[in-house]
Coordinates of C-alpha atoms in Angstrom, one line a residue:
X1 CA 108.2 -62.0 -7.8
X2 CA 104.7 -63.4 -8.1
X3 CA 101.7 -64.5 -6.0
X4 CA 100.6 -66.9 -8.8
X5 CA 98.2 -69.6 -7.5
X6 CA 98.4 -68.3 -3.9
X7 CA 95.5 -67.4 -1.7
X8 CA 95.5 -64.0 0.1
X9 CA 93.1 -63.0 2.9
X10 CA 92.8 -59.3 3.3
X11 CA 90.9 -58.0 6.4
X12 CA 89.9 -54.4 5.6
X13 CA 90.4 -55.3 2.0
X14 CA 87.3 -53.5 0.6
X15 CA 88.5 -49.9 0.4
X16 CA 91.6 -47.7 0.5
X17 CA 94.9 -49.4 1.0
X18 CA 93.3 -52.9 1.6
X19 CA 91.4 -52.8 -1.7
X20 CA 94.5 -51.5 -3.6
X21 CA 96.5 -54.4 -2.1
X22 CA 93.7 -56.8 -3.2
X23 CA 93.9 -55.5 -6.8
X24 CA 97.7 -55.8 -6.9
X25 CA 97.8 -59.3 -5.4
X26 CA 95.2 -60.4 -7.9
X27 CA 97.2 -58.9 -10.7
X28 CA 100.1 -61.1 -9.6
X29 CA 97.9 -64.2 -9.9
X30 CA 96.6 -64.5 -6.4
X31 CA 93.1 -65.5 -5.4
X32 CA 91.9 -62.9 -2.9
X33 CA 89.4 -63.1 -0.1
X34 CA 88.4 -59.8 1.4
X35 CA 86.4 -58.9 4.5
X36 CA 85.2 -55.8 6.2
X37 CA 82.4 -54.7 8.5
X38 CA 80.3 -52.9 5.8
X39 CA 78.3 -55.3 3.5
X40 CA 78.0 -52.5 0.9
X41 CA 81.7 -52.0 0.9
X42 CA 82.3 -55.7 0.3
X43 CA 79.8 -55.7 -2.6
X44 CA 81.5 -52.6 -4.2
X45 CA 84.9 -54.2 -3.8
X46 CA 83.9 -57.5 -5.4
X47 CA 82.4 -55.6 -8.3
X48 CA 85.9 -54.3 -9.1
X49 CA 87.9 -57.5 -8.4
X50 CA 88.4 -60.6 -10.6
X51 CA 85.6 -63.2 -10.6
X52 CA 87.9 -65.5 -8.6
X53 CA 87.8 -63.1 -5.6
X54 CA 85.3 -63.6 -2.7
X55 CA 84.4 -61.7 0.4
X56 CA 82.0 -61.2 3.2
X57 CA 81.0 -58.7 5.9
X58 CA 82.8 -59.4 9.2
X59 CA 83.0 -57.6 12.5
X60 CA 86.7 -57.9 13.3
X61 CA 86.1 -57.0 16.9
X62 CA 83.8 -60.1 17.3
X63 CA 86.1 -62.9 18.4
X64 CA 83.6 -65.7 17.7
X65 CA 82.7 -64.3 14.3
X66 CA 86.4 -64.0 13.3
X67 CA 87.1 -67.6 14.5
X68 CA 84.1 -68.9 12.5
X69 CA 85.3 -67.0 9.4
X70 CA 88.7 -68.7 9.4
X71 CA 87.2 -72.1 10.3
X72 CA 85.2 -71.8 7.1
X73 CA 88.2 -71.0 4.9
X74 CA 90.3 -73.5 3.1
X75 CA 94.1 -73.2 3.8
X76 CA 95.7 -70.0 2.4
X77 CA 99.1 -68.4 2.0
X78 CA 99.0 -64.9 3.3
X79 CA 97.0 -62.9 5.9
X80 CA 96.9 -59.1 5.5
X81 CA 95.3 -56.8 8.1
X82 CA 94.6 -53.2 6.9
X83 CA 91.3 -52.7 8.8
X84 CA 90.9 -49.3 10.5
X85 CA 88.4 -46.6 11.3
X86 CA 88.6 -42.8 11.0
X87 CA 91.3 -41.6 13.4
X88 CA 90.1 -39.4 16.2
X89 CA 92.7 -37.2 17.9
X90 CA 92.5 -37.4 21.6
X91 CA 94.2 -34.8 23.8
X92 CA 95.4 -36.0 27.2
X93 CA 93.8 -33.1 29.1
X94 CA 90.3 -34.0 27.9
X95 CA 90.9 -37.7 27.3
X96 CA 87.8 -40.0 26.9
X97 CA 89.2 -43.3 28.0
X98 CA 86.3 -45.2 26.5
X99 CA 87.3 -43.8 23.0
X100 CA 90.9 -44.7 23.7
X101 CA 89.9 -48.3 24.6
X102 CA 87.7 -48.5 21.4
X103 CA 90.6 -47.3 19.2
X104 CA 92.7 -50.2 20.4
X105 CA 89.8 -52.7 19.9
X106 CA 90.1 -52.8 16.1
X107 CA 93.6 -51.7 15.2
X108 CA 95.4 -53.8 17.8
X109 CA 93.2 -56.4 19.4
X110 CA 91.4 -57.0 16.1
X111 CA 94.7 -57.7 14.4
X112 CA 95.9 -59.9 17.3
X113 CA 92.6 -61.9 17.3
X114 CA 92.8 -62.4 13.5
X115 CA 96.3 -63.8 13.7
X116 CA 95.4 -66.1 16.5
X117 CA 92.4 -67.4 14.6
X118 CA 94.2 -67.7 11.3
X119 CA 97.5 -69.2 12.1
X120 CA 96.5 -72.9 11.7
X121 CA 95.2 -72.2 8.2
X122 CA 98.4 -70.5 6.8
X123 CA 100.2 -72.9 4.5
X124 CA 104.0 -73.5 4.7
X125 CA 105.9 -70.6 3.3
X126 CA 103.1 -68.2 4.1
X127 CA 103.1 -64.9 6.0
X128 CA 101.2 -62.3 7.9
X129 CA 101.4 -58.6 7.1
X130 CA 100.0 -56.2 9.7
X131 CA 99.6 -52.4 9.6
X132 CA 101.2 -49.8 11.9
X133 CA 101.8 -46.1 11.2
X134 CA 104.3 -43.3 11.1
X135 CA 102.6 -41.6 14.1
X136 CA 104.4 -44.1 16.3
X137 CA 107.7 -42.6 15.3
X138 CA 106.8 -38.9 15.0
X139 CA 103.5 -38.1 16.8
X140 CA 102.0 -34.7 17.1
X141 CA 99.7 -33.1 19.7
X142 CA 96.6 -35.3 20.2
X143 CA 98.3 -38.4 18.9
X144 CA 99.1 -40.2 22.1
X145 CA 96.5 -43.0 21.6
X146 CA 97.1 -43.4 17.9
X147 CA 100.9 -43.4 18.4
X148 CA 100.5 -45.9 21.2
X149 CA 98.6 -48.3 19.0
X150 CA 101.4 -48.0 16.4
X151 CA 104.0 -48.8 19.0
X152 CA 102.1 -51.8 20.2
X153 CA 101.7 -53.2 16.7
X154 CA 105.4 -52.7 16.1
X155 CA 106.3 -54.8 19.1
X156 CA 103.6 -57.3 18.2
X157 CA 105.2 -57.9 14.8
X158 CA 108.6 -58.7 16.3
X159 CA 107.1 -61.0 19.0
X160 CA 104.9 -62.9 16.5
X161 CA 107.8 -63.3 14.1
X162 CA 109.6 -65.3 16.8
X163 CA 106.6 -67.2 18.2
X164 CA 105.0 -68.1 14.8
X165 CA 108.2 -69.0 12.9
X166 CA 108.5 -70.3 10.2
X167 CA 105.4 -68.2 9.3
X168 CA 106.8 -64.8 8.5
X169 CA 105.3 -61.8 10.2
X170 CA 105.9 -58.3 9.0
X171 CA 104.2 -54.9 8.8
X172 CA 103.8 -51.8 6.7
X173 CA 104.1 -48.4 8.3
X174 CA 102.3 -45.8 6.1
X175 CA 102.3 -42.0 6.6
X176 CA 99.4 -39.8 5.5
X177 CA 97.6 -41.6 2.6
X178 CA 94.6 -40.4 0.6
X179 CA 91.9 -42.8 1.7
X180 CA 88.3 -42.6 2.9
X181 CA 89.6 -42.7 6.5
X182 CA 91.0 -39.1 5.9
X183 CA 88.1 -37.3 4.2
X184 CA 89.4 -33.8 4.8
X185 CA 91.3 -32.7 1.7
X186 CA 92.9 -29.8 3.6
X187 CA 95.0 -32.4 5.6
X188 CA 96.5 -33.6 2.3
X189 CA 97.3 -30.2 1.1
X190 CA 99.0 -29.1 4.3
X191 CA 100.9 -32.3 4.7
X192 CA 102.2 -32.4 1.2
X193 CA 103.9 -29.0 1.5
X194 CA 106.0 -30.4 4.4
X195 CA 107.0 -33.8 2.9
X196 CA 110.3 -34.2 1.0
X197 CA 108.4 -36.0 -1.8
X198 CA 106.0 -33.1 -2.1
X199 CA 102.8 -35.1 -2.0
X200 CA 100.9 -37.5 0.3
X201 CA 100.6 -41.2 -0.4
X202 CA 98.1 -43.0 -2.6
X203 CA 96.7 -46.4 -1.8
X204 CA 98.7 -48.0 -4.7
X205 CA 102.0 -46.7 -3.2
X206 CA 101.3 -48.5 0.1
X207 CA 99.9 -51.6 -1.5
X208 CA 103.2 -52.3 -3.2
X209 CA 104.8 -52.7 0.2
X210 CA 102.3 -55.3 1.3
X211 CA 102.8 -57.3 -1.8
X212 CA 106.6 -57.0 -1.5
X213 CA 106.5 -58.4 2.0
X214 CA 104.3 -61.3 0.9
X215 CA 106.8 -62.2 -1.9
X216 CA 110.0 -61.5 0.2
X217 CA 110.6 -64.9 1.7
X218 CA 113.6 -63.8 3.8
X219 CA 111.9 -61.0 5.6
X220 CA 110.3 -61.5 9.0
X221 CA 110.0 -59.1 12.0
X222 CA 110.4 -56.3 9.4
X223 CA 108.5 -53.0 9.4
X224 CA 108.6 -51.2 6.0
X225 CA 108.1 -47.5 6.3
X226 CA 106.3 -45.8 3.4
X227 CA 105.7 -42.2 4.6
X228 CA 107.1 -39.8 2.0
X229 CA 109.8 -38.8 4.5
X230 CA 107.4 -37.9 7.3
X231 CA 109.8 -39.0 10.0
X232 CA 112.6 -36.8 8.6
X233 CA 110.9 -33.4 8.8

């Protein structure tokens, strides 16, 4: 499988899982376009990617800015959405609904808005790969909002796969992954002890799933779980 001569747009592609996906796609011959809200993060990412890569700072919750971004782009083959922010656990008894709304703004509505703006630019044979999470299948205390976002994205993937056909729409469902969104090392240590694989995920582990789904021309409406066995224990 190869992405040779294909164009891949990765929203959230300047750090963590998104940047690892950009590197892997580029290694398979793709031209990658990355975007995230932090200009410095974009610059750092482009310093590590091939010269063919490009990127820009983009507020993914700004509908007009996202629409303008895709209007400027030439047609491309794959859209990947990995954008996120540090997760905040919200307990129901002390729920701040403003925080709950804000959590959905990027991870759900940001993804939906990006797909809406991008669809007309995706070339035949292309795909969309979104991001959900294992919390949707096995949440813990304080995870009601995060788990709800994951469940909403799971349903969105299946609905879009039908509505946007023949564009393929899939998602990756990571467990705990060592990225800047999880800066507390103690989380990794505690989690690793309970996982069947004995460790938490690394960005490269998860990136392989995004690239697989871009290459896999017979998969649509599919959610690939890469969680180290989290849902089993």
